[in-house]
Amino acid sequence: MSAGRTRLGWAVAVAGLLASCGGGGSSSPAGTTPTTPDTTTYANSIVVGATAPQSIMYAAATAASQATVTNTVASPLLPLGTTPVLAEHVDASLPGLRVVCVSGHGETTNVVPDVNLGVIAESAAVLFDTGWHSVDAMGTWSTAVASGGAWLGWENCGVKPEGAPSPSSRLVPTAAGGYTEDVYDGNPGTTFQAIRRNVTPIEVAAMLSSGGLLTLDDPLRPLQLLLRAYADATGHVVFVQSGTPASGAPASARGFVALYVPGP
């Protein structure tokens, strides 16, 4: 939702029953909602603020309850135990992974502040099952640069009464090894604008390194950025970008985790 729109209240958000992710939506399989939860363990999940992959149990929504995630290690957006999932994104062509979002103020998309105002959820984790594993990030990025293809970002899921499911950004590697990214503010077809980010090859190389890149795009939200690559046994490849509040960041600073999948 764009900056000019009125902030949504919880009652409106829940009544709308429209989950969206970043620029406009989350997706979920169509069909009848079961009455008992279907649970799946995602053993290699990437969680906002966590330094190592976590094993998280996901319970699908039922006719009586919303979806939940259960974990045994606390993190900034996922306390110990079970947390309701407010919105999520899944892709039928990429089995074994999903983006989950929880209640909060999701008014940033990766490092860009003050977009999608009124969104009341934050990306909390990218869930990977054991079919997915980390791969050489540097080499995978080099392959992405050579191919020149676009990547669609899914992050900052929210609840809004407008718009069909859509990604939160579109990233295109440059020939020199950096990338340009159009961050979506609003919903395509309604109130919408794209904010262009230009990221240099040096900055991308830092994100791919073990230490990551310190970004001060928002001085009130300094983040340590990492860019990592993951693949499954069938050859699917995705990137995950994560931002963790840097040392000395205000207590109010929030991190993020974003999934990037091949796109048009």
Short mmCIF file of C-alpha atoms in Angstrom, two decimals:
data_model
loop_
_atom_site.label_atom_id
_atom_site.label_comp_id
_atom_site.label_asym_id
_atom_site.label_seq_id
_atom_site.Cartn_x
_atom_site.Cartn_y
_atom_site.Cartn_z
CA MET A 1 0.00 0.00 0.00
CA SER A 2 1.47 3.35 -0.97
CA ALA A 3 2.51 6.09 1.44
CA GLY A 4 -0.57 8.15 0.70
CA ARG A 5 -3.01 5.49 1.83
CA THR A 6 -4.53 5.38 5.32
CA ARG A 7 -3.00 2.84 7.70
CA LEU A 8 -5.15 -0.26 8.01
CA GLY A 9 -6.51 -1.36 11.37
CA TRP A 10 -6.43 -4.96 12.47
CA ALA A 11 -10.18 -5.31 12.10
CA VAL A 12 -10.10 -4.17 8.50
CA ALA A 13 -7.13 -6.39 7.73
CA VAL A 14 -8.70 -9.51 9.17
CA ALA A 15 -12.08 -8.78 7.62
CA GLY A 16 -10.46 -8.37 4.23
CA LEU A 17 -9.07 -11.94 4.34
CA LEU A 18 -6.69 -10.99 1.59
CA ALA A 19 -3.10 -12.05 2.20
CA SER A 20 -0.48 -10.28 0.15
CA CYS A 21 3.28 -10.42 -0.07
CA GLY A 22 5.38 -7.28 -0.56
CA GLY A 23 3.89 -5.58 -3.59
CA GLY A 24 0.65 -7.44 -3.49
CA GLY A 25 0.17 -10.97 -2.31
CA SER A 26 0.89 -14.39 -1.03
CA SER A 27 -0.31 -17.52 -2.73
CA SER A 28 -1.70 -20.75 -1.37
CA PRO A 29 -3.08 -23.92 -2.94
CA ALA A 30 -6.74 -23.76 -3.89
CA GLY A 31 -9.23 -26.23 -2.48
CA THR A 32 -11.18 -27.08 0.63
CA THR A 33 -9.54 -26.22 3.96
CA PRO A 34 -8.96 -29.37 6.03
CA THR A 35 -10.23 -29.72 9.59
CA THR A 36 -6.97 -31.18 10.97
CA PRO A 37 -3.57 -29.57 10.38
CA ASP A 38 -1.13 -30.99 7.86
CA THR A 39 2.35 -30.57 9.38
CA THR A 40 5.71 -30.41 7.62
CA THR A 41 9.21 -30.06 9.08
CA TYR A 42 11.46 -27.62 7.24
CA ALA A 43 14.87 -28.57 8.60
CA ASN A 44 17.02 -25.97 6.83
CA SER A 45 15.06 -22.78 7.38
CA ILE A 46 16.57 -19.29 7.16
CA VAL A 47 15.20 -17.07 9.93
CA VAL A 48 15.45 -13.30 10.42
CA GLY A 49 18.27 -12.56 12.87
CA ALA A 50 19.42 -16.19 13.27
CA THR A 51 23.05 -17.06 12.59
CA ALA A 52 22.44 -20.68 11.56
CA PRO A 53 19.68 -22.60 9.77
CA GLN A 54 16.84 -23.77 12.00
CA SER A 55 14.42 -26.66 11.95
CA ILE A 56 10.86 -25.31 11.95
CA MET A 57 7.59 -27.24 11.95
CA TYR A 58 4.88 -25.74 9.76
CA ALA A 59 1.21 -26.56 10.38
CA ALA A 60 -1.15 -25.70 7.54
CA ALA A 61 -4.34 -23.75 8.11
CA THR A 62 -7.49 -25.68 8.96
CA ALA A 63 -11.16 -24.82 8.99
CA ALA A 64 -10.74 -23.83 12.64
CA SER A 65 -7.29 -22.17 12.75
CA GLN A 66 -4.72 -20.30 10.74
CA ALA A 67 -1.34 -21.71 9.76
CA THR A 68 1.43 -21.74 12.39
CA VAL A 69 5.16 -22.30 12.71
CA THR A 70 6.79 -23.92 15.73
CA ASN A 71 10.47 -23.56 16.60
CA THR A 72 12.81 -24.37 19.49
CA VAL A 73 15.26 -21.47 19.09
CA ALA A 74 14.09 -17.88 19.68
CA SER A 75 14.73 -15.19 17.07
CA PRO A 76 13.64 -11.55 16.74
CA LEU A 77 10.33 -12.30 14.97
CA LEU A 78 9.78 -15.90 16.09
CA PRO A 79 9.75 -16.47 19.87
CA LEU A 80 10.06 -19.96 21.31
CA GLY A 81 7.09 -22.17 20.61
CA THR A 82 4.26 -21.66 18.16
CA THR A 83 3.59 -18.47 16.19
CA PRO A 84 0.58 -17.80 13.93
CA VAL A 85 1.40 -17.20 10.26
CA LEU A 86 -0.40 -14.11 9.02
CA ALA A 87 0.57 -14.51 5.35
CA GLU A 88 2.79 -16.69 3.22
CA HIS A 89 4.03 -17.35 -0.31
CA VAL A 90 4.44 -20.75 -1.90
CA ASP A 91 5.30 -21.68 -5.47
CA ALA A 92 4.04 -24.99 -6.82
CA SER A 93 7.06 -25.19 -9.15
CA LEU A 94 9.45 -25.04 -6.18
CA PRO A 95 8.33 -27.75 -3.75
CA GLY A 96 9.88 -27.87 -0.32
CA LEU A 97 10.07 -24.14 0.39
CA ARG A 98 7.84 -21.28 1.42
CA VAL A 99 8.09 -17.71 2.76
CA VAL A 100 6.19 -17.12 6.01
CA CYS A 101 5.27 -13.78 7.54
CA VAL A 102 4.01 -12.87 11.00
CA SER A 103 2.19 -9.91 12.50
CA GLY A 104 4.17 -6.68 12.68
CA HIS A 105 4.77 -3.47 10.77
CA GLY A 106 6.03 -4.54 7.36
CA GLU A 107 6.58 -1.03 6.06
CA THR A 108 9.95 -1.72 4.45
CA THR A 109 11.03 -3.95 1.57
CA ASN A 110 14.59 -5.19 2.00
CA VAL A 111 16.54 -1.94 2.67
CA VAL A 112 13.89 0.49 1.34
CA PRO A 113 11.88 2.20 4.14
CA ASP A 114 8.41 3.76 4.11
CA VAL A 115 6.85 1.62 1.39
CA ASN A 116 3.64 -0.42 1.52
CA LEU A 117 2.47 1.65 4.48
CA GLY A 118 -0.28 0.00 6.45
CA VAL A 119 1.00 -3.53 5.91
CA ILE A 120 0.75 -5.36 9.22
CA ALA A 121 3.13 -8.28 8.71
CA GLU A 122 6.85 -8.92 8.41
CA SER A 123 8.80 -11.64 6.62
CA ALA A 124 10.04 -13.96 9.35
CA ALA A 125 11.61 -16.94 7.58
CA VAL A 126 12.22 -18.77 4.34
CA LEU A 127 11.40 -22.39 5.07
CA PHE A 128 13.54 -25.03 3.32
CA ASP A 129 13.04 -28.77 3.74
CA THR A 130 15.86 -31.31 3.52
CA GLY A 131 15.55 -31.38 -0.27
CA TRP A 132 17.23 -27.97 -0.40
CA HIS A 133 20.85 -27.20 0.44
CA SER A 134 23.22 -24.24 0.27
CA VAL A 135 25.48 -23.99 -2.77
CA ASP A 136 28.45 -21.83 -3.72
CA ALA A 137 27.00 -18.32 -3.66
CA MET A 138 29.80 -16.67 -5.64
CA GLY A 139 29.70 -19.22 -8.44
CA THR A 140 25.89 -19.27 -8.57
CA TRP A 141 25.79 -15.49 -8.79
CA SER A 142 28.32 -15.56 -11.64
CA THR A 143 26.01 -17.96 -13.49
CA ALA A 144 23.06 -15.63 -12.87
CA VAL A 145 25.06 -12.68 -14.21
CA ALA A 146 26.00 -14.61 -17.35
CA SER A 147 22.40 -15.62 -18.00
CA GLY A 148 21.13 -12.07 -17.59
CA GLY A 149 17.72 -13.28 -16.41
CA ALA A 150 15.47 -11.52 -13.88
CA TRP A 151 14.71 -12.68 -10.34
CA LEU A 152 11.47 -11.98 -8.49
CA GLY A 153 11.67 -11.12 -4.79
CA TRP A 154 9.11 -12.34 -2.26
CA GLU A 155 9.32 -10.59 1.10
CA ASN A 156 7.36 -8.53 3.60
CA CYS A 157 4.05 -10.39 3.26
CA GLY A 158 1.10 -8.31 4.40
CA VAL A 159 -2.67 -8.14 4.62
CA LYS A 160 -4.32 -5.61 2.34
CA PRO A 161 -7.84 -5.35 0.92
CA GLU A 162 -6.64 -4.97 -2.66
CA GLY A 163 -4.56 -6.61 -5.33
CA ALA A 164 -3.79 -10.12 -6.53
CA PRO A 165 -0.66 -12.02 -5.41
CA SER A 166 2.48 -10.38 -6.75
CA PRO A 167 6.20 -10.21 -5.92
CA SER A 168 7.73 -7.43 -3.84
CA SER A 169 10.53 -6.61 -6.28
CA ARG A 170 12.24 -7.52 -9.56
CA LEU A 171 16.03 -7.88 -9.59
CA VAL A 172 18.19 -8.02 -12.74
CA PRO A 173 21.96 -8.73 -12.57
CA THR A 174 24.17 -6.36 -14.54
CA ALA A 175 26.94 -7.53 -16.86
CA ALA A 176 29.55 -6.10 -14.46
CA GLY A 177 28.27 -8.23 -11.57
CA GLY A 178 26.01 -5.83 -9.70
CA TYR A 179 22.25 -5.57 -10.05
CA THR A 180 19.33 -3.23 -10.45
CA GLU A 181 16.19 -3.85 -8.43
CA ASP A 182 12.75 -2.35 -8.80
CA VAL A 183 11.11 -2.40 -5.37
CA TYR A 184 7.32 -2.35 -5.60
CA ASP A 185 5.34 0.06 -3.44
CA GLY A 186 1.64 -0.75 -3.65
CA ASN A 187 -0.22 -3.19 -5.86
CA PRO A 188 0.02 -3.50 -9.65
CA GLY A 189 -3.20 -2.16 -11.14
CA THR A 190 -3.99 0.10 -8.16
CA THR A 191 -1.81 2.55 -6.26
CA PHE A 192 1.64 1.53 -7.43
CA GLN A 193 5.17 2.79 -8.01
CA ALA A 194 8.54 1.12 -8.52
CA ILE A 195 11.59 2.40 -6.64
CA ARG A 196 14.84 1.68 -8.50
CA ARG A 197 17.91 0.52 -6.58
CA ASN A 198 21.31 0.28 -8.24
CA VAL A 199 23.74 -2.03 -6.44
CA THR A 200 27.40 -2.06 -7.50
CA PRO A 201 29.51 -5.16 -8.20
CA ILE A 202 31.65 -4.33 -5.15
CA GLU A 203 28.56 -4.25 -2.93
CA VAL A 204 27.29 -7.56 -4.31
CA ALA A 205 30.70 -9.16 -3.78
CA ALA A 206 30.55 -8.05 -0.14
CA MET A 207 27.06 -9.56 0.27
CA LEU A 208 28.34 -12.85 -1.14
CA SER A 209 31.32 -12.89 1.26
CA SER A 210 31.25 -14.45 4.71
CA GLY A 211 31.11 -11.07 6.47
CA GLY A 212 28.41 -9.49 4.33
CA LEU A 213 27.85 -5.84 3.46
CA LEU A 214 27.11 -3.06 5.95
CA THR A 215 24.46 -0.85 4.38
CA LEU A 216 23.47 2.61 5.62
CA ASP A 217 20.71 3.25 3.07
CA ASP A 218 18.56 4.05 6.09
CA PRO A 219 20.79 5.54 8.84
CA LEU A 220 18.21 4.55 11.45
CA ARG A 221 18.31 0.95 10.24
CA PRO A 222 21.92 -0.09 9.54
CA LEU A 223 21.88 -3.66 8.25
CA GLN A 224 24.43 -6.36 7.59
CA LEU A 225 23.38 -7.87 4.25
CA LEU A 226 24.10 -11.42 3.09
CA LEU A 227 23.25 -12.98 -0.29
CA ARG A 228 23.20 -16.77 -0.39
CA ALA A 229 22.21 -19.42 -2.97
CA TYR A 230 20.27 -22.65 -2.49
CA ALA A 231 19.45 -25.54 -4.82
CA ASP A 232 17.43 -28.75 -4.78
CA ALA A 233 18.17 -32.14 -6.28
CA THR A 234 16.21 -31.38 -9.46
CA GLY A 235 18.33 -28.32 -10.30
CA HIS A 236 16.11 -25.50 -9.09
CA VAL A 237 18.14 -22.53 -7.79
CA VAL A 238 17.02 -19.62 -5.61
CA PHE A 239 18.73 -16.78 -3.77
CA VAL A 240 18.03 -15.59 -0.23
CA GLN A 241 18.97 -12.09 0.87
CA SER A 242 18.94 -11.40 4.58
CA GLY A 243 19.48 -8.23 6.56
CA THR A 244 20.43 -8.30 10.25
CA PRO A 245 20.55 -5.09 12.33
CA ALA A 246 24.19 -4.09 12.62
CA SER A 247 26.06 -3.47 15.84
CA GLY A 248 24.86 -0.22 17.38
CA ALA A 249 21.55 -0.19 15.51
CA PRO A 250 18.55 1.22 17.42
CA ALA A 251 16.47 -1.35 19.28
CA SER A 252 13.60 -0.55 16.93
CA ALA A 253 15.56 -1.63 13.83
CA ARG A 254 14.11 -4.72 12.16
CA GLY A 255 15.82 -7.18 9.87
CA PHE A 256 14.38 -9.02 6.89
CA VAL A 257 14.69 -12.16 4.83
CA ALA A 258 13.75 -12.27 1.14
CA LEU A 259 13.45 -15.13 -1.35
CA TYR A 260 14.43 -14.52 -5.00
CA VAL A 261 13.20 -16.94 -7.64
CA PRO A 262 13.75 -16.95 -11.42
CA GLY A 263 11.22 -14.73 -13.13
CA PRO A 264 10.29 -12.99 -16.37
#
